[in-house]
Short mmCIF file of N, CA and C in Angstrom, two decimals:
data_model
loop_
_atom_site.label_atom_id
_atom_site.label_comp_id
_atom_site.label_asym_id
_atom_site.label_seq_id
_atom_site.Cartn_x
_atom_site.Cartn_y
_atom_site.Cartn_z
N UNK A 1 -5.48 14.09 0.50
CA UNK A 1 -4.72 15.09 -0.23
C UNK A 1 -4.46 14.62 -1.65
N UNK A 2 -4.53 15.72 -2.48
CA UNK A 2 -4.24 15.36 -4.00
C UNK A 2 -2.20 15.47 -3.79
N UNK A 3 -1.85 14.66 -4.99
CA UNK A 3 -0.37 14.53 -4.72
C UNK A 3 0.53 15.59 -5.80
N UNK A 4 1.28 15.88 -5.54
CA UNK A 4 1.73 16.81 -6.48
C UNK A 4 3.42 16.54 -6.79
N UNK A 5 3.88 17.10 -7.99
CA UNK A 5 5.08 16.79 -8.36
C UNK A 5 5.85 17.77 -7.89
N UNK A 6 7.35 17.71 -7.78
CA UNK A 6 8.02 18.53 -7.27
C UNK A 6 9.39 18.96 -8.47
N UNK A 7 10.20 19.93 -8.26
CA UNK A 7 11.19 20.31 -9.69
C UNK A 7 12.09 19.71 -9.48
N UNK A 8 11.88 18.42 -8.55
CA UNK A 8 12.69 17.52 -8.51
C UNK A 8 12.84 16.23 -9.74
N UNK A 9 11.70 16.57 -10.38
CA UNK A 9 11.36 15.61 -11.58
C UNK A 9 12.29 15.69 -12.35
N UNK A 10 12.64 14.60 -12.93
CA UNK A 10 13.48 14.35 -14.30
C UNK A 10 12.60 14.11 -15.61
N UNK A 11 11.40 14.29 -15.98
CA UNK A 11 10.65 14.33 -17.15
C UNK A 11 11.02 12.51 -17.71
N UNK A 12 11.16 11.60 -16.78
CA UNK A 12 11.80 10.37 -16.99
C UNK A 12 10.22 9.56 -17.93
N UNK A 13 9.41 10.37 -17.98
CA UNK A 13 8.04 9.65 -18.34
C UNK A 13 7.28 8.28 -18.08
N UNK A 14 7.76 7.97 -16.69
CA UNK A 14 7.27 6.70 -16.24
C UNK A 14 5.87 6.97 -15.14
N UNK A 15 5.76 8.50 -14.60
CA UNK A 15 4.53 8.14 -13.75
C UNK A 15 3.22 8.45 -14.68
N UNK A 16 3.03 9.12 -15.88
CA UNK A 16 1.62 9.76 -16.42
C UNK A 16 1.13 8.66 -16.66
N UNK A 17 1.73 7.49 -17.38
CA UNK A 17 0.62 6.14 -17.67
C UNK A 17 0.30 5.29 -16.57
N UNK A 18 0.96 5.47 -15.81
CA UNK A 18 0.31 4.66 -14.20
C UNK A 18 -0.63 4.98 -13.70
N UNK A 19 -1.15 6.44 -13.88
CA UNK A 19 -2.22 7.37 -13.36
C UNK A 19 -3.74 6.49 -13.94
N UNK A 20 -4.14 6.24 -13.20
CA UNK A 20 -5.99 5.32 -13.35
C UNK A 20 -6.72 7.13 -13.86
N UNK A 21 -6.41 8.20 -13.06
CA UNK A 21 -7.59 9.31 -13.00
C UNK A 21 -6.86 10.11 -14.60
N UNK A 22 -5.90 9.72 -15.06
CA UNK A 22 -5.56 10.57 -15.79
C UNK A 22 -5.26 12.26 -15.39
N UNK A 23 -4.94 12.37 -14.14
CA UNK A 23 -4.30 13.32 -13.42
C UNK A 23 -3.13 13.59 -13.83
N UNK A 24 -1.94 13.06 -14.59
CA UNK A 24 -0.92 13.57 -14.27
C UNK A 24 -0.48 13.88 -15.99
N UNK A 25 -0.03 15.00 -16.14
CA UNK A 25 0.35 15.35 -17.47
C UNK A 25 1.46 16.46 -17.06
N UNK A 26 1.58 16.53 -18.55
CA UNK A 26 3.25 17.64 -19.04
C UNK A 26 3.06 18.92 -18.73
N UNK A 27 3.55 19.44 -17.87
CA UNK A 27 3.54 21.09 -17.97
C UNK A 27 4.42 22.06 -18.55
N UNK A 28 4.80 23.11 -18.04
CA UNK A 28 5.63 23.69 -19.09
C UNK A 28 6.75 23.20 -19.37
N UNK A 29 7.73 22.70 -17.90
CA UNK A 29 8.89 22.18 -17.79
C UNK A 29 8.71 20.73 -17.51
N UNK A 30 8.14 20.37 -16.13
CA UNK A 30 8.14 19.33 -15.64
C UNK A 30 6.37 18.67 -15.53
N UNK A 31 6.19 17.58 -15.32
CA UNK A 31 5.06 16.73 -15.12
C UNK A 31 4.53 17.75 -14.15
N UNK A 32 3.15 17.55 -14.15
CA UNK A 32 2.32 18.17 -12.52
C UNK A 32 1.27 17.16 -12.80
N UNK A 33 0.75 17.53 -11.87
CA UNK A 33 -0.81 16.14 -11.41
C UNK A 33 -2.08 17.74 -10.98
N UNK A 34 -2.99 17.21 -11.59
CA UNK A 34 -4.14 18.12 -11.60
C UNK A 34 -4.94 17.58 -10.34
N UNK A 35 -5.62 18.47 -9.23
CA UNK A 35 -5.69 17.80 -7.99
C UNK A 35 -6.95 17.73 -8.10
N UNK A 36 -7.68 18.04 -9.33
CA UNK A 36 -9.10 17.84 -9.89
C UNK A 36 -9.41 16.30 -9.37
N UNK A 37 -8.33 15.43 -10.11
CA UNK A 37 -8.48 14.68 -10.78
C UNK A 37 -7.70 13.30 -9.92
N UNK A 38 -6.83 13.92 -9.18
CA UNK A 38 -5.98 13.00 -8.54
C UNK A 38 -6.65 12.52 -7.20
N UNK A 39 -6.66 10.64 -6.89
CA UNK A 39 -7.28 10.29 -5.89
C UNK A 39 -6.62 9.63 -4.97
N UNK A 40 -4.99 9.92 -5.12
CA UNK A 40 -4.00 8.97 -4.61
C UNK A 40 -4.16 7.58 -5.22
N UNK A 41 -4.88 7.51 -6.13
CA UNK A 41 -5.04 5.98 -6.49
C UNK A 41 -6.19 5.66 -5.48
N UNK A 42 -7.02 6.31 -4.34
CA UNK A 42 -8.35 5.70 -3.72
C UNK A 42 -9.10 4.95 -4.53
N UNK A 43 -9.56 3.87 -4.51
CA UNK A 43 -10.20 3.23 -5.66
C UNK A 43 -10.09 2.42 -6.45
N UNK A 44 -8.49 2.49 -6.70
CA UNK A 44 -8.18 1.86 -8.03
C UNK A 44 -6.87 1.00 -7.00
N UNK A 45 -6.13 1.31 -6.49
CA UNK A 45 -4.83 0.64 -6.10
C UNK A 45 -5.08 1.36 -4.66
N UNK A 46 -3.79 0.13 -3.92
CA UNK A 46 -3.73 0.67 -2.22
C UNK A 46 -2.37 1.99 -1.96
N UNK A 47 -1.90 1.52 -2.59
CA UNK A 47 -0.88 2.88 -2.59
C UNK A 47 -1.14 3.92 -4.13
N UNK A 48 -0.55 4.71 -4.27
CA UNK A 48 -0.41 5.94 -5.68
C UNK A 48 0.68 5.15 -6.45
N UNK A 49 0.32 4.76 -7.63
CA UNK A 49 0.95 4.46 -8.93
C UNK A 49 2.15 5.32 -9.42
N UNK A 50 1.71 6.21 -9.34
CA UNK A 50 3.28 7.45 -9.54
C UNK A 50 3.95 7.45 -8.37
N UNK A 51 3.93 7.29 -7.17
CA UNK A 51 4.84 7.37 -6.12
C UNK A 51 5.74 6.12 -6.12
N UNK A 52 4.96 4.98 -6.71
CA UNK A 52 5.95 3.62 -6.81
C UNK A 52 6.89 3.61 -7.91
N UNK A 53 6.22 4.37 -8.86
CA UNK A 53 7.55 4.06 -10.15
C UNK A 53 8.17 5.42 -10.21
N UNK A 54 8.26 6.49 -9.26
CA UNK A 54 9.10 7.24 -9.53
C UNK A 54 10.89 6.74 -8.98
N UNK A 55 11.46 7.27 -10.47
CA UNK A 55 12.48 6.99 -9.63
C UNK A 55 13.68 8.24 -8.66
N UNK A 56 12.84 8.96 -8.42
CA UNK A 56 13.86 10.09 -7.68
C UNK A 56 12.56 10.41 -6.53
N UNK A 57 11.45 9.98 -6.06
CA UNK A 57 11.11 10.36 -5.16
C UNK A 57 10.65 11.95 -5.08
N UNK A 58 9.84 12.12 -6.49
CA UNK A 58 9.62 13.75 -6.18
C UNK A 58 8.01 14.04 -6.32
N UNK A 59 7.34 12.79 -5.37
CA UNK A 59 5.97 13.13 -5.39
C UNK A 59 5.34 12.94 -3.90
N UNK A 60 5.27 14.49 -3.43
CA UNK A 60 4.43 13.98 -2.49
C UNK A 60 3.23 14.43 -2.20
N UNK A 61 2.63 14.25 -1.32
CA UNK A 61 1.08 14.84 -0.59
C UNK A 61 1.04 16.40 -1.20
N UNK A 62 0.25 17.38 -1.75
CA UNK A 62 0.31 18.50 -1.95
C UNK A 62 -0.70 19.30 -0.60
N UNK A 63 -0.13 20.15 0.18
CA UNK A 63 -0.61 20.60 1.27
C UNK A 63 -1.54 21.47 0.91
N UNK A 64 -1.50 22.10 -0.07
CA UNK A 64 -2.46 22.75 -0.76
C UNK A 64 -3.71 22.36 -0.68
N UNK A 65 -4.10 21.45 -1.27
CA UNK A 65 -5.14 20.33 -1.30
C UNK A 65 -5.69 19.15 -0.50
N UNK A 66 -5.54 19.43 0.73
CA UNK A 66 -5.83 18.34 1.92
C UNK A 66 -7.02 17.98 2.16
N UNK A 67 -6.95 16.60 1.66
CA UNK A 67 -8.69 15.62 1.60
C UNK A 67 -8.61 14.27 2.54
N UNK A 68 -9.03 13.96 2.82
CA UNK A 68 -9.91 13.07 4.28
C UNK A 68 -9.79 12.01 2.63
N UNK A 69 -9.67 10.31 3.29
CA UNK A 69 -9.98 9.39 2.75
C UNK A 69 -11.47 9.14 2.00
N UNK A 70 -12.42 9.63 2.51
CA UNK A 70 -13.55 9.68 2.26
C UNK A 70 -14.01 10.66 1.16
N UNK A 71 -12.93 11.91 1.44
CA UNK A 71 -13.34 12.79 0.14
C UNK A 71 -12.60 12.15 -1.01
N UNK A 72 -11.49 11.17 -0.98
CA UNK A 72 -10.66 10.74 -1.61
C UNK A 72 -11.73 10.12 -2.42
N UNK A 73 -12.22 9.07 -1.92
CA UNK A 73 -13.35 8.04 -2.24
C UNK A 73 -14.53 8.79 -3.42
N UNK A 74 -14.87 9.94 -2.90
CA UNK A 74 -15.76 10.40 -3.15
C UNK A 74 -15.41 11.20 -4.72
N UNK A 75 -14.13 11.85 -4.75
CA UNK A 75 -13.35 12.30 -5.79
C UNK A 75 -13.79 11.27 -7.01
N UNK A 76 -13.30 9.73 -6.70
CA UNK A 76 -12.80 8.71 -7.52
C UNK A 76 -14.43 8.41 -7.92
N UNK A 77 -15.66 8.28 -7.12
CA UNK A 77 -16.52 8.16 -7.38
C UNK A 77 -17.14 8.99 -8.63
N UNK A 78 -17.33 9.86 -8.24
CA UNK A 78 -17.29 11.35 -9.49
C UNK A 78 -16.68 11.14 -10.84
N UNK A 79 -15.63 11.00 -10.56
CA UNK A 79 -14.74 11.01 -11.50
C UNK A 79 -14.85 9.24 -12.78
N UNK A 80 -15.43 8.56 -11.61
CA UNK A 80 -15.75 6.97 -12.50
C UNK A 80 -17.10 7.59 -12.84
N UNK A 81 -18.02 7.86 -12.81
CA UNK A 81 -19.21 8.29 -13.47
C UNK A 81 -19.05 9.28 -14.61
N UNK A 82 -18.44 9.97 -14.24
CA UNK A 82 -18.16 10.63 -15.50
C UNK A 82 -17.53 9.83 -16.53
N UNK A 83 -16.54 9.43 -15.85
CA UNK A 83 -15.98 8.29 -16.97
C UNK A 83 -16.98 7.59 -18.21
N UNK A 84 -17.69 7.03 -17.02
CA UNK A 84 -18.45 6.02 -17.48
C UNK A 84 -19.81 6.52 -18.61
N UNK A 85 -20.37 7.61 -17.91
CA UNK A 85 -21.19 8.78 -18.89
C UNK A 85 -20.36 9.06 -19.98
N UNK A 86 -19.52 9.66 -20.03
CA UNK A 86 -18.50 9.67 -21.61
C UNK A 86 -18.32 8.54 -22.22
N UNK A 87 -18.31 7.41 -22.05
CA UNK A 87 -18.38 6.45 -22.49
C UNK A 87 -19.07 5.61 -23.33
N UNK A 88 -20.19 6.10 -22.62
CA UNK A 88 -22.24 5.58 -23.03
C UNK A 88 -22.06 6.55 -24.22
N UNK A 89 -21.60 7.49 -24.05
CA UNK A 89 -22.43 8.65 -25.48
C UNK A 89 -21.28 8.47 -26.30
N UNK A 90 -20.25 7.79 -26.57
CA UNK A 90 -19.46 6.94 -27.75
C UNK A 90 -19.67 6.13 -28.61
N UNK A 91 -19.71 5.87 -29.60
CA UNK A 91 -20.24 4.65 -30.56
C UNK A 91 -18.71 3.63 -30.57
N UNK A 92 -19.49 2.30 -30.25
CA UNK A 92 -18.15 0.94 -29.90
C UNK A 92 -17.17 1.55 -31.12
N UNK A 93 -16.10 0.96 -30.78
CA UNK A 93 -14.60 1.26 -31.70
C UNK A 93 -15.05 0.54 -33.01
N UNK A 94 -15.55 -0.88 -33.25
CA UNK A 94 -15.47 -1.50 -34.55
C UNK A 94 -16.74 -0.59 -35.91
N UNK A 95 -17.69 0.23 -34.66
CA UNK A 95 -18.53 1.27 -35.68
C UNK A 95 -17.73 2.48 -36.14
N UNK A 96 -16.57 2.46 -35.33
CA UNK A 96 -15.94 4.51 -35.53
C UNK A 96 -15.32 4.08 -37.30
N UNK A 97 -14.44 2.65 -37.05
CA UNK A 97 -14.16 2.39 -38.36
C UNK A 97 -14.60 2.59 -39.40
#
């Protein structure tokens, strides 16, 4: 399952930079996590990065979006290739100068 925020959030800005998939950004009011993009952390960490540093506990499983470990895997896979393809077609930082 992709994880989702709840209006329980305090806009405290501690879970969006923990995010490896870059899933989680500002919405109108409160943070949300794009379930595009979100892998629970599969891949990158053993638990979700935003579920550890929240401090009010307003992230959980989104039922909406219910994925098997494997699709989890498979998400994060996708999602590192692309990465990594956007990457290749960049010129290194000391040329952008």
């Amino acid at each position: 399952m992709a994880l989702m925020i709840t209006d329980e959030c305090i806009n405290c800005d501690v879970c969006e930079p923990e995010c490896p998939n870059d899933a989680i950004y500002m919405g109108e009011e409160i943070y949300e996590i794009d379930p595009h993009k979100c892998t629970e952390c599969v891949g990158h960490f053993d638990e979700p990065q935003c579920v550890q540093v929240c401090p009010v506990a307003c992230i959980p499983k989104n039922p909406a979006h219910v994925e098997s470990q494997e699709t989890l895997w498979q998400k994060f896979e996708r999602l590192t290739a692309a990465k990594a393809a956007g990457a290749e077609g960049k010129p290194p930082a000391a040329a952008q100068a």
